[in-house]
Amino acid sequence: MPKAKYEKIYQIIKERIEANEYEYQQLLPSENTFVTEFNSSRNTIRRALVSLANEGYVQSLQGKGVRVIYQPHRTSQYSLSGIESLYESTQRNQTIYSTKVILFVKLIVDEKIHKRTSFPVGEEIYYMQRVRFLENVPLIIDHNYFLTKVVSHLTAEIAEESIYNYLENTLDIHITTAKRIVTVEPITQIDEEYLQLDGLNCVAVVSNYTYNDDGVMFEFTQSRHSPKHFEFHQFAQRTRPYLV
Amino acid sequence: MPKAKYEKIYQIIKERIEANEYEYQQLLPSENTFVTEFNSSRNTIRRALVSLANEGYVQSLQGKGVRVIYQPHRTSQYSLSGIESLYESTQRNQTIYSTKVILFVKLIVDEKIHKRTSFPVGEEIYYMQRVRFLENVPLIIDHNYFLTKVVSHLTAEIAEESIYNYLENTLDIHITTAKRIVTVEPITQIDEEYLQLDGLNCVAVVSNYTYNDDGVMFEFTQSRHSPKHFEFHQFAQRTRPYLV
DNA sequence: TGGTATTTGTCCGTATGTATC
DNA sequence: GGATACATACGGACAAATACC
């Protein structure tokens, strides 16, 4: 539940767009109209609108108005990131989701792990491998690394459920920023063993660097995706061209 | 050249971070310090800082300060998107960049093209295929679709050079927003013919939907990347966990 | 063609809240 | 408790682009 006023307004307008109350390509009510509706300053309205623009819901056109450019996903139900997370997707589609832990160890960062994760050498970490299923289809193999000094008392049982539940609710750790890098890599033996690749010899790899609100990078996760179901979304505003 | 004050301030602070004037994990000068340095309001400073945070340069910590979390790329020189564009990368590394047009036609959108591009059926478009080289290595095959009613008088010669130069400078079209979707797909005959895949049977595909500042989607581009050199960056703030 | 109203973009100043030190 | 630093919110002013008459 958001506390800030601009977040509430953002949420309300977003829901109206998703409910098609404001239609694709239509102009929203003017900022001043929202000012009277929500009884706020124009600045607060603008903050909400800027957030919506940043997430690809609307586009502001000076002198004209604010146009809706959101379109519901017509693509894969496994769509990831950007506007909608896998979690939201599972909720919306009422799909069955499960996780199987195939490795769970505690170890010390050496030079090799440092190169992969950029955790400092000598730090103690949890390392686990997990297979993630949607509708009983193995979609993703996760390699998770957590700093033990931030994430304490992790167990395989917790990893089988939701780690982020544990972080948020039990340890009261809040993630605020994350870097993600998508690459495509040749398959490993583990990939081949657990994922249904149908002859494809690559996987989509999302490397995820997660920071808590102290600015400490406490998690590195490499998610190796079955190519067939992989989809990664990005929205950019006032962007440079993608390729020269 | 940015006109707005907050953009200039954003640019200056960004350059200081990239020049390591403000170091990784160090706190920036406080907002009020910047207020006096740039002789502006705190609002304007905050706008610059929020932009930097959105692009992964800094992280704001209430009560503490604003921490630098930017690290220069230690990875591939072909790194794409997010913080640094391929163009900036080529500039920085002084690499040689070239394009070869292998197909250039004008055609009408039918049902099949509509499904791929989401251009309306019946619209006239330019369709071209281009191979893109870095240091004489074929990295990417582009399939570009442009609405002729927005992008007029395109030629193969222009496509061989920089289309965006033509758009920006000759046609005065400004792109403001873009959606990108990354997927991994089996290779086609064209991929195999032009890219050096070394036995890999997948390519990384970036689908790019580009809007001009009238809110018209005038370009759809599918860029098919050689997996070895592909890297796609994203930065997210106050994000949900990547996977449940 | 021109003038006026509308709408978004930028910028400023101020006040108050909240977290940290 | 007090000082510092970021977060939120309000209100006002003017600029720039557009729409309308």
Short mmCIF file of C-alpha atoms (C1' of nucleotides) in Angstrom, two decimals:
data_model
loop_
_atom_site.label_atom_id
_atom_site.label_comp_id
_atom_site.label_asym_id
_atom_site.label_seq_id
_atom_site.Cartn_x
_atom_site.Cartn_y
_atom_site.Cartn_z
CA MET A 1 0.00 0.00 0.00
CA PRO A 2 1.64 3.24 -1.11
CA LYS A 3 1.65 6.07 1.40
CA ALA A 4 2.69 8.97 -0.78
CA LYS A 5 -0.05 10.89 -2.50
CA TYR A 6 1.59 10.85 -5.92
CA GLU A 7 1.93 7.07 -5.69
CA LYS A 8 -1.75 6.67 -4.96
CA ILE A 9 -2.66 8.90 -7.88
CA TYR A 10 -0.22 6.99 -10.08
CA GLN A 11 -1.85 3.74 -9.02
CA ILE A 12 -5.38 4.96 -9.68
CA ILE A 13 -4.63 6.31 -13.15
CA LYS A 14 -2.68 3.15 -13.99
CA GLU A 15 -5.63 0.99 -13.04
CA ARG A 16 -7.95 3.11 -15.15
CA ILE A 17 -5.66 2.62 -18.13
CA GLU A 18 -5.44 -1.12 -17.57
CA ALA A 19 -9.20 -1.27 -17.23
CA ASN A 20 -9.47 0.56 -20.56
CA GLU A 21 -11.28 3.42 -18.90
CA TYR A 22 -8.75 5.55 -20.73
CA GLU A 23 -8.28 3.93 -24.10
CA TYR A 24 -5.23 3.36 -26.25
CA GLN A 25 -4.24 6.50 -28.18
CA GLN A 26 -6.79 8.58 -26.26
CA LEU A 27 -5.75 11.71 -24.35
CA LEU A 28 -6.00 11.67 -20.57
CA PRO A 29 -7.90 14.43 -18.77
CA SER A 30 -5.65 17.48 -18.48
CA GLU A 31 -3.34 17.91 -15.53
CA ASN A 32 -5.54 20.66 -14.15
CA THR A 33 -8.57 18.39 -14.32
CA PHE A 34 -6.69 15.86 -12.22
CA VAL A 35 -5.66 18.65 -9.84
CA THR A 36 -9.29 19.30 -9.00
CA GLU A 37 -10.25 15.61 -9.01
CA PHE A 38 -7.51 14.57 -6.61
CA ASN A 39 -7.37 17.87 -4.78
CA SER A 40 -3.63 18.17 -5.10
CA SER A 41 -1.02 20.44 -6.62
CA ARG A 42 -0.08 20.19 -10.27
CA ASN A 43 3.40 19.05 -9.25
CA THR A 44 1.98 15.99 -7.55
CA ILE A 45 -0.12 15.10 -10.58
CA ARG A 46 2.89 15.54 -12.82
CA ARG A 47 4.94 13.19 -10.70
CA ALA A 48 2.34 10.50 -11.14
CA LEU A 49 2.19 11.13 -14.88
CA VAL A 50 5.97 11.07 -15.26
CA SER A 51 6.06 7.70 -13.51
CA LEU A 52 3.42 6.38 -15.87
CA ALA A 53 5.40 7.70 -18.84
CA ASN A 54 8.56 6.03 -17.53
CA GLU A 55 6.78 2.70 -17.46
CA GLY A 56 5.40 3.02 -20.93
CA TYR A 57 1.77 3.69 -20.08
CA VAL A 58 1.51 7.21 -21.46
CA GLN A 59 3.36 9.72 -23.58
CA SER A 60 3.25 13.44 -22.84
CA LEU A 61 2.85 15.76 -25.79
CA GLN A 62 3.48 19.40 -25.04
CA GLY A 63 0.54 21.59 -25.97
CA LYS A 64 -1.63 18.59 -26.77
CA GLY A 65 -2.02 16.45 -23.72
CA VAL A 66 -1.03 13.05 -22.39
CA ARG A 67 -1.70 10.11 -24.66
CA VAL A 68 -2.25 6.52 -23.58
CA ILE A 69 0.17 4.17 -25.32
CA TYR A 70 -0.29 1.12 -23.11
CA GLN A 71 -1.44 -2.06 -24.75
CA PRO A 72 -2.13 -5.22 -22.80
CA HIS A 73 0.22 -8.11 -23.49
CA ARG A 74 -0.78 -10.09 -26.52
CA THR A 75 2.37 -12.14 -26.26
CA SER A 76 3.61 -14.92 -24.05
CA GLN A 77 2.04 -15.60 -20.70
CA TYR A 78 5.57 -16.01 -19.38
CA SER A 79 6.48 -12.43 -20.20
CA LEU A 80 9.02 -10.90 -17.87
CA SER A 81 10.11 -7.65 -16.37
CA GLY A 82 9.37 -4.13 -17.44
CA ILE A 83 5.71 -3.42 -17.00
CA GLU A 84 4.67 -6.77 -15.61
CA SER A 85 6.64 -9.17 -13.44
CA LEU A 86 6.44 -12.92 -13.65
CA TYR A 87 4.72 -12.86 -10.29
CA GLU A 88 1.99 -10.52 -11.50
CA SER A 89 1.70 -12.65 -14.58
CA THR A 90 1.18 -15.81 -12.53
CA GLN A 91 -1.43 -14.01 -10.45
CA ARG A 92 -3.26 -12.73 -13.49
CA ASN A 93 -3.19 -16.05 -15.28
CA GLN A 94 -3.72 -18.13 -12.17
CA THR A 95 -0.87 -20.35 -13.17
CA ILE A 96 0.78 -22.89 -10.91
CA TYR A 97 4.26 -22.01 -9.88
CA SER A 98 6.83 -24.12 -8.04
CA THR A 99 10.53 -24.32 -7.21
CA LYS A 100 12.89 -27.23 -6.65
CA VAL A 101 16.22 -26.73 -4.89
CA ILE A 102 18.91 -28.93 -6.41
CA LEU A 103 21.90 -27.48 -4.53
CA PHE A 104 22.27 -25.49 -1.33
CA VAL A 105 25.69 -24.71 0.18
CA LYS A 106 27.53 -22.09 2.17
CA LEU A 107 30.93 -21.04 0.86
CA ILE A 108 33.62 -18.36 0.76
CA VAL A 109 34.08 -16.11 -2.27
CA ASP A 110 37.25 -16.99 -4.17
CA GLU A 111 38.76 -15.35 -7.22
CA LYS A 112 36.57 -17.32 -9.61
CA ILE A 113 33.32 -16.47 -7.86
CA HIS A 114 34.43 -12.89 -7.48
CA LYS A 115 34.82 -12.63 -11.23
CA ARG A 116 31.34 -13.94 -11.80
CA THR A 117 29.47 -12.13 -9.03
CA SER A 118 31.71 -9.18 -8.14
CA PHE A 119 31.32 -10.03 -4.45
CA PRO A 120 34.55 -9.25 -2.57
CA VAL A 121 36.94 -12.19 -2.14
CA GLY A 122 36.69 -13.70 1.34
CA GLU A 123 33.01 -12.92 1.94
CA GLU A 124 30.78 -15.76 3.09
CA ILE A 125 27.83 -16.53 0.85
CA TYR A 126 24.96 -18.89 0.33
CA TYR A 127 25.01 -20.52 -3.09
CA MET A 128 22.07 -22.44 -4.42
CA GLN A 129 20.75 -23.85 -7.65
CA ARG A 130 17.01 -23.93 -8.18
CA VAL A 131 14.75 -25.13 -10.95
CA ARG A 132 11.64 -23.05 -11.47
CA PHE A 133 8.45 -24.46 -12.93
CA LEU A 134 5.36 -22.86 -14.37
CA GLU A 135 2.48 -25.24 -14.93
CA ASN A 136 4.96 -28.04 -14.20
CA VAL A 137 7.12 -26.96 -17.14
CA PRO A 138 10.76 -26.34 -16.10
CA LEU A 139 11.43 -22.83 -17.39
CA ILE A 140 14.38 -21.45 -15.50
CA ILE A 141 17.47 -22.56 -13.62
CA ASP A 142 18.52 -20.06 -10.98
CA HIS A 143 22.01 -19.77 -9.58
CA ASN A 144 21.59 -17.60 -6.47
CA TYR A 145 24.34 -16.05 -4.41
CA PHE A 146 23.48 -14.22 -1.16
CA LEU A 147 25.83 -12.45 1.24
CA THR A 148 25.39 -14.25 4.57
CA LYS A 149 26.21 -11.09 6.50
CA VAL A 150 23.06 -9.51 5.07
CA VAL A 151 20.83 -12.52 4.48
CA SER A 152 21.26 -14.69 7.55
CA HIS A 153 19.88 -18.11 8.41
CA LEU A 154 18.75 -18.98 4.92
CA THR A 155 17.73 -22.62 4.48
CA ALA A 156 16.84 -24.90 1.61
CA GLU A 157 13.27 -24.92 2.91
CA ILE A 158 13.04 -21.15 2.63
CA ALA A 159 14.62 -21.31 -0.81
CA GLU A 160 11.95 -23.76 -1.86
CA GLU A 161 9.32 -21.20 -0.94
CA SER A 162 9.80 -17.51 -1.56
CA ILE A 163 13.16 -16.07 -0.55
CA TYR A 164 11.87 -12.56 -1.07
CA ASN A 165 9.05 -13.16 1.35
CA TYR A 166 11.67 -14.08 3.92
CA LEU A 167 13.80 -11.04 3.09
CA GLU A 168 10.94 -8.57 3.21
CA ASN A 169 8.90 -9.90 6.08
CA THR A 170 11.29 -11.76 8.37
CA LEU A 171 14.57 -9.91 7.85
CA ASP A 172 12.96 -6.58 6.91
CA ILE A 173 15.38 -6.10 3.99
CA HIS A 174 14.09 -3.86 1.25
CA ILE A 175 15.51 -4.03 -2.22
CA THR A 176 15.61 -0.69 -3.92
CA THR A 177 17.76 -0.99 -6.99
CA ALA A 178 18.83 -3.74 -9.33
CA LYS A 179 20.98 -4.05 -12.41
CA ARG A 180 20.16 -6.67 -14.96
CA ILE A 181 22.18 -7.86 -17.90
CA VAL A 182 20.73 -10.18 -20.51
CA THR A 183 23.07 -12.41 -22.49
CA VAL A 184 22.77 -15.59 -24.52
CA GLU A 185 25.08 -18.44 -23.60
CA PRO A 186 25.81 -22.01 -24.67
CA ILE A 187 24.03 -24.58 -22.58
CA THR A 188 25.65 -26.41 -19.68
CA GLN A 189 25.10 -29.97 -18.57
CA ILE A 190 22.72 -28.76 -15.86
CA ASP A 191 20.69 -26.76 -18.37
CA GLU A 192 20.40 -29.77 -20.61
CA GLU A 193 19.45 -32.04 -17.73
CA TYR A 194 16.62 -29.92 -16.37
CA LEU A 195 15.27 -27.70 -19.14
CA GLN A 196 13.31 -28.91 -22.14
CA LEU A 197 15.43 -27.41 -24.87
CA ASP A 198 14.26 -29.35 -27.92
CA GLY A 199 17.62 -29.28 -29.62
CA LEU A 200 18.43 -25.63 -29.00
CA ASN A 201 21.96 -25.24 -27.69
CA CYS A 202 21.62 -21.79 -26.07
CA VAL A 203 19.85 -20.34 -23.07
CA ALA A 204 18.84 -16.78 -22.26
CA VAL A 205 20.75 -15.63 -19.18
CA VAL A 206 19.62 -12.80 -16.94
CA SER A 207 22.30 -11.69 -14.48
CA ASN A 208 20.81 -9.79 -11.62
CA TYR A 209 22.68 -7.53 -9.19
CA THR A 210 20.47 -6.56 -6.26
CA TYR A 211 21.09 -3.78 -3.76
CA ASN A 212 19.40 -3.22 -0.41
CA ASP A 213 18.55 0.26 0.80
CA ASP A 214 21.94 0.61 2.47
CA GLY A 215 23.50 0.48 -0.97
CA VAL A 216 25.02 -2.95 -0.34
CA MET A 217 24.90 -5.42 -3.20
CA PHE A 218 23.77 -8.48 -1.30
CA GLU A 219 22.52 -10.75 -4.07
CA PHE A 220 23.77 -11.96 -7.38
CA THR A 221 21.53 -14.24 -9.36
CA GLN A 222 22.02 -15.81 -12.73
CA SER A 223 18.75 -17.02 -14.21
CA ARG A 224 19.11 -19.36 -17.15
CA HIS A 225 15.95 -19.43 -19.22
CA SER A 226 14.58 -21.89 -21.68
CA PRO A 227 14.67 -19.80 -24.91
CA LYS A 228 11.19 -20.76 -26.02
CA HIS A 229 9.46 -18.98 -23.15
CA PHE A 230 11.86 -16.17 -22.56
CA GLU A 231 10.77 -12.58 -23.04
CA PHE A 232 12.36 -9.51 -21.53
CA HIS A 233 10.75 -6.09 -21.72
CA GLN A 234 12.23 -2.66 -21.56
CA PHE A 235 10.70 0.73 -21.96
CA ALA A 236 12.77 3.82 -22.62
CA GLN A 237 11.82 7.43 -22.83
CA ARG A 238 13.63 10.15 -24.67
CA THR A 239 16.03 7.49 -25.67
CA ARG A 240 18.83 7.38 -28.10
CA PRO A 241 18.30 5.17 -31.13
CA TYR A 242 18.91 1.53 -30.39
CA LEU A 243 21.64 1.20 -33.00
CA VAL A 244 23.36 4.25 -34.43
CA MET B 1 23.00 20.08 -26.37
CA PRO B 2 20.47 20.15 -23.54
CA LYS B 3 18.66 23.40 -22.95
CA ALA B 4 16.98 22.72 -19.63
CA LYS B 5 18.90 23.56 -16.53
CA TYR B 6 18.27 20.24 -14.84
CA GLU B 7 19.57 18.44 -17.90
CA LYS B 8 22.78 20.41 -17.84
CA ILE B 9 23.26 19.69 -14.15
CA TYR B 10 22.48 16.03 -14.80
CA GLN B 11 25.08 15.97 -17.54
CA ILE B 12 27.75 17.63 -15.42
CA ILE B 13 27.30 15.32 -12.44
CA LYS B 14 27.18 12.30 -14.74
CA GLU B 15 30.47 13.28 -16.33
CA ARG B 16 32.04 13.72 -12.90
CA ILE B 17 30.96 10.24 -11.94
CA GLU B 18 32.26 8.74 -15.17
CA ALA B 19 35.54 10.59 -14.66
CA ASN B 20 35.74 9.10 -11.18
CA GLU B 21 35.67 12.53 -9.63
CA TYR B 22 32.95 11.08 -7.44
CA GLU B 23 34.04 7.54 -6.68
CA TYR B 24 32.11 4.29 -6.48
CA GLN B 25 30.29 3.92 -3.14
CA GLN B 26 31.17 7.49 -2.17
CA LEU B 27 28.45 9.99 -1.20
CA LEU B 28 27.83 12.91 -3.50
CA PRO B 29 27.85 16.45 -2.10
CA SER B 30 24.48 17.14 -0.48
CA GLU B 31 21.59 18.56 -2.47
CA ASN B 32 22.00 21.89 -0.75
CA THR B 33 25.67 22.00 -1.70
CA PHE B 34 24.66 21.53 -5.32
CA VAL B 35 22.00 24.23 -4.90
CA THR B 36 24.68 26.79 -4.11
CA GLU B 37 27.15 25.43 -6.68
CA PHE B 38 24.68 25.54 -9.56
CA ASN B 39 22.70 28.47 -8.22
CA SER B 40 19.40 26.69 -8.63
CA SER B 41 16.48 25.50 -6.56
CA ARG B 42 16.58 22.21 -4.74
CA ASN B 43 13.83 20.94 -7.01
CA THR B 44 16.04 21.33 -10.04
CA ILE B 45 18.93 19.52 -8.36
CA ARG B 46 16.60 16.71 -7.34
CA ARG B 47 15.38 16.31 -10.89
CA ALA B 48 18.94 15.80 -12.05
CA LEU B 49 19.63 13.33 -9.23
CA VAL B 50 16.46 11.36 -9.88
CA SER B 51 17.47 11.00 -13.52
CA LEU B 52 20.88 9.74 -12.46
CA ALA B 53 19.25 7.27 -10.09
CA ASN B 54 16.94 6.04 -12.84
CA GLU B 55 19.93 5.27 -15.02
CA GLY B 56 21.80 3.43 -12.33
CA TYR B 57 24.45 6.01 -11.57
CA VAL B 58 23.46 6.80 -7.99
CA GLN B 59 21.22 5.60 -5.19
CA SER B 60 19.48 8.00 -2.82
CA LEU B 61 19.51 7.06 0.86
CA GLN B 62 17.19 9.12 3.01
CA GLY B 63 18.98 10.76 5.88
CA LYS B 64 22.37 9.65 4.62
CA GLY B 65 23.01 11.08 1.19
CA VAL B 66 23.30 10.02 -2.43
CA ARG B 67 25.70 7.18 -3.13
CA VAL B 68 27.52 6.52 -6.38
CA ILE B 69 26.83 2.99 -7.62
CA TYR B 70 28.08 3.38 -11.18
CA GLN B 71 30.88 1.10 -12.27
CA PRO B 72 32.46 1.42 -15.69
CA HIS B 73 31.91 -1.52 -17.99
CA ARG B 74 34.34 -4.29 -17.40
CA THR B 75 32.52 -6.47 -19.85
CA SER B 76 32.17 -6.68 -23.58
CA GLN B 77 33.07 -3.76 -25.77
CA TYR B 78 29.90 -4.53 -27.69
CA SER B 79 27.72 -3.80 -24.69
CA LEU B 80 24.33 -2.43 -25.60
CA SER B 81 21.56 -0.22 -24.36
CA GLY B 82 20.83 0.96 -20.87
CA ILE B 83 23.55 3.25 -19.70
CA GLU B 84 25.68 3.21 -22.81
CA SER B 85 24.56 2.89 -26.42
CA LEU B 86 26.46 1.01 -29.05
CA TYR B 87 27.22 4.31 -30.68
CA GLU B 88 28.79 5.74 -27.53
CA SER B 89 30.68 2.51 -27.16
CA THR B 90 32.11 2.74 -30.65
CA GLN B 91 33.12 6.33 -30.00
CA ARG B 92 34.80 5.43 -26.74
CA ASN B 93 36.63 2.46 -28.14
CA GLN B 94 37.32 4.05 -31.50
CA THR B 95 36.04 0.96 -33.22
CA ILE B 96 35.23 0.75 -36.90
CA TYR B 97 31.58 0.41 -37.65
CA SER B 98 29.87 -0.36 -40.96
CA THR B 99 26.56 -1.45 -42.46
CA LYS B 100 25.68 -3.46 -45.54
CA VAL B 101 22.19 -3.35 -47.02
CA ILE B 102 21.18 -6.77 -48.37
CA LEU B 103 17.53 -5.96 -49.12
CA PHE B 104 15.60 -2.74 -49.65
CA VAL B 105 11.95 -2.73 -50.77
CA LYS B 106 8.73 -0.77 -50.44
CA LEU B 107 5.61 -2.77 -49.64
CA ILE B 108 2.12 -2.75 -48.16
CA VAL B 109 1.40 -4.18 -44.69
CA ASP B 110 -0.55 -7.43 -44.93
CA GLU B 111 -1.90 -9.63 -42.17
CA LYS B 112 1.41 -11.42 -41.68
CA ILE B 113 3.47 -8.23 -41.38
CA HIS B 114 0.82 -6.72 -39.14
CA LYS B 115 1.20 -9.62 -36.75
CA ARG B 116 4.94 -9.13 -36.57
CA THR B 117 5.11 -5.35 -36.49
CA SER B 118 1.65 -4.26 -35.31
CA PHE B 119 1.54 -1.71 -38.12
CA PRO B 120 -2.01 -1.33 -39.44
CA VAL B 121 -2.87 -3.47 -42.47
CA GLY B 122 -2.74 -1.45 -45.69
CA GLU B 123 -0.05 1.02 -44.62
CA GLU B 124 2.88 1.50 -46.96
CA ILE B 125 6.29 0.74 -45.48
CA TYR B 126 9.95 0.46 -46.31
CA TYR B 127 11.39 -2.91 -45.44
CA MET B 128 15.10 -3.53 -45.40
CA GLN B 129 17.60 -6.07 -44.19
CA ARG B 130 20.99 -4.87 -43.08
CA VAL B 131 24.10 -6.56 -41.75
CA ARG B 132 26.00 -4.57 -39.16
CA PHE B 133 29.70 -4.93 -38.61
CA LEU B 134 32.00 -3.91 -35.82
CA GLU B 135 35.68 -4.19 -36.61
CA ASN B 136 34.63 -6.09 -39.74
CA VAL B 137 32.92 -8.73 -37.62
CA PRO B 138 29.26 -9.27 -38.61
CA LEU B 139 27.39 -8.84 -35.34
CA ILE B 140 23.79 -8.06 -36.11
CA ILE B 141 21.20 -8.53 -38.80
CA ASP B 142 18.58 -5.81 -38.77
CA HIS B 143 15.11 -6.13 -40.22
CA ASN B 144 13.83 -2.55 -40.37
CA TYR B 145 10.27 -1.47 -41.12
CA PHE B 146 9.49 2.25 -41.50
CA LEU B 147 6.12 3.88 -42.19
CA THR B 148 6.56 5.73 -45.49
CA LYS B 149 4.01 8.35 -44.49
CA VAL B 150 6.35 9.41 -41.68
CA VAL B 151 9.76 8.49 -43.07
CA SER B 152 9.66 9.60 -46.69
CA HIS B 153 12.19 9.22 -49.48
CA LEU B 154 14.36 6.66 -47.77
CA THR B 155 16.95 5.03 -50.02
CA ALA B 156 19.39 2.15 -49.77
CA GLU B 157 22.19 4.71 -49.75
CA ILE B 158 20.77 6.40 -46.67
CA ALA B 159 20.25 3.01 -45.04
CA GLU B 160 23.88 2.22 -45.65
CA GLU B 161 24.83 5.32 -43.67
CA SER B 162 22.90 6.39 -40.61
CA ILE B 163 19.13 6.36 -40.91
CA TYR B 164 18.78 8.23 -37.66
CA ASN B 165 20.96 11.01 -38.93
CA TYR B 166 18.52 11.35 -41.82
CA LEU B 167 15.51 11.25 -39.49
CA GLU B 168 16.88 13.78 -37.03
CA ASN B 169 18.59 16.21 -39.34
CA THR B 170 16.83 16.01 -42.69
CA LEU B 171 13.29 15.05 -41.71
CA ASP B 172 13.40 16.63 -38.24
CA ILE B 173 11.74 13.58 -36.67
CA HIS B 174 12.47 13.14 -33.00
CA ILE B 175 12.06 9.80 -31.33
CA THR B 176 10.83 10.09 -27.81
CA THR B 177 9.78 6.68 -26.62
CA ALA B 178 10.60 3.11 -27.50
CA LYS B 179 9.57 -0.31 -26.36
CA ARG B 180 12.05 -3.14 -26.59
CA ILE B 181 11.51 -6.83 -26.16
CA VAL B 182 14.39 -9.28 -25.97
CA THR B 183 13.82 -12.88 -26.99
CA VAL B 184 15.96 -15.80 -28.07
CA GLU B 185 15.02 -17.50 -31.33
CA PRO B 186 16.22 -20.33 -33.54
CA ILE B 187 18.43 -19.20 -36.38
CA THR B 188 17.18 -18.59 -39.90
CA GLN B 189 18.98 -19.19 -43.15
CA ILE B 190 19.91 -15.52 -43.34
CA ASP B 191 21.36 -15.58 -39.83
CA GLU B 192 23.44 -18.60 -40.68
CA GLU B 193 24.65 -17.06 -43.92
CA TYR B 194 25.85 -13.77 -42.51
CA LEU B 195 26.65 -14.20 -38.82
CA GLN B 196 29.56 -16.19 -37.44
CA LEU B 197 27.66 -18.48 -35.12
CA ASP B 198 30.26 -21.19 -34.45
CA GLY B 199 27.69 -23.94 -34.12
CA LEU B 200 25.21 -22.08 -31.95
CA ASN B 201 21.68 -22.47 -33.26
CA CYS B 202 20.09 -19.44 -31.56
CA VAL B 203 20.28 -15.69 -31.90
CA ALA B 204 19.36 -12.93 -29.47
CA VAL B 205 16.53 -10.88 -30.91
CA VAL B 206 15.72 -7.33 -29.89
CA SER B 207 12.36 -6.12 -31.16
CA ASN B 208 12.15 -2.37 -31.12
CA TYR B 209 8.97 -0.29 -31.37
CA THR B 210 9.78 3.37 -31.90
CA TYR B 211 7.43 6.34 -31.49
CA ASN B 212 7.89 9.88 -32.71
CA ASP B 213 6.80 12.85 -30.62
CA ASP B 214 3.35 12.78 -32.18
CA GLY B 215 2.81 9.42 -30.54
CA VAL B 216 2.90 7.57 -33.86
CA MET B 217 4.77 4.29 -33.95
CA PHE B 218 6.69 4.76 -37.17
CA GLU B 219 9.42 2.13 -36.88
CA PHE B 220 9.61 -1.51 -36.06
CA THR B 221 13.02 -3.12 -36.05
CA GLN B 222 14.04 -6.64 -35.29
CA SER B 223 17.76 -6.90 -34.55
CA ARG B 224 19.14 -10.41 -34.61
CA HIS B 225 22.38 -10.61 -32.69
CA SER B 226 25.21 -13.06 -32.73
CA PRO B 227 24.95 -14.53 -29.19
CA LYS B 228 28.66 -14.28 -28.44
CA HIS B 229 28.70 -10.51 -28.47
CA PHE B 230 25.23 -9.77 -27.23
CA GLU B 231 24.66 -7.92 -23.99
CA PHE B 232 21.56 -6.02 -22.96
CA HIS B 233 21.48 -3.82 -19.88
CA GLN B 234 18.64 -2.73 -17.71
CA PHE B 235 18.51 -0.73 -14.55
CA ALA B 236 15.49 -0.73 -12.28
CA GLN B 237 14.74 1.31 -9.21
CA ARG B 238 12.38 0.45 -6.41
CA THR B 239 11.75 -2.69 -8.31
CA ARG B 240 9.92 -5.82 -7.53
CA PRO B 241 12.07 -8.93 -7.22
CA TYR B 242 13.06 -10.36 -10.57
CA LEU B 243 11.39 -13.67 -9.90
CA VAL B 244 8.79 -14.04 -7.17
"C1'" DT C 1 -3.38 35.19 -40.74
"C1'" DG C 2 -3.53 36.34 -36.05
"C1'" DG C 3 -4.86 36.39 -31.30
"C1'" DT C 4 -6.41 33.88 -27.29
"C1'" DA C 5 -7.09 29.92 -24.53
"C1'" DT C 6 -5.42 25.43 -23.32
"C1'" DT C 7 -1.93 22.18 -22.10
"C1'" DT C 8 2.46 20.58 -20.94
"C1'" DG C 9 7.54 21.91 -19.58
"C1'" DT C 10 10.66 24.28 -16.54
"C1'" DC C 11 11.95 26.66 -12.45
"C1'" DC C 12 11.61 28.84 -8.07
"C1'" DG C 13 10.56 29.29 -3.03
"C1'" DT C 14 8.70 27.43 1.03
"C1'" DA C 15 6.99 24.27 4.42
"C1'" DT C 16 6.78 19.92 6.59
"C1'" DG C 17 7.87 14.99 7.20
"C1'" DT C 18 11.18 11.29 7.96
"C1'" DA C 19 15.53 9.00 8.48
"C1'" DT C 20 20.30 9.24 9.90
"C1'" DC C 21 24.12 10.74 12.57
"C1'" DG D 1 17.64 16.67 21.38
"C1'" DG D 2 19.71 18.93 17.53
"C1'" DA D 3 21.80 19.07 13.01
"C1'" DT D 4 21.88 17.21 8.53
"C1'" DA D 5 20.01 15.04 4.47
"C1'" DC D 6 16.64 13.28 1.57
"C1'" DA D 7 11.18 12.86 0.58
"C1'" DT D 8 6.84 14.85 -0.16
"C1'" DA D 9 3.67 18.50 -1.14
"C1'" DC D 10 1.92 23.06 -2.18
"C1'" DG D 11 1.58 27.27 -4.90
"C1'" DG D 12 3.03 30.46 -8.21
"C1'" DA D 13 5.29 32.20 -12.46
"C1'" DC D 14 6.63 31.99 -17.06
"C1'" DA D 15 7.93 29.47 -21.44
"C1'" DA D 16 6.76 26.61 -25.37
"C1'" DA D 17 3.76 24.05 -28.22
"C1'" DT D 18 -0.70 23.35 -29.72
"C1'" DA D 19 -5.67 24.08 -30.64
"C1'" DC D 20 -9.41 26.95 -31.76
"C1'" DC D 21 -11.85 30.68 -33.35
#
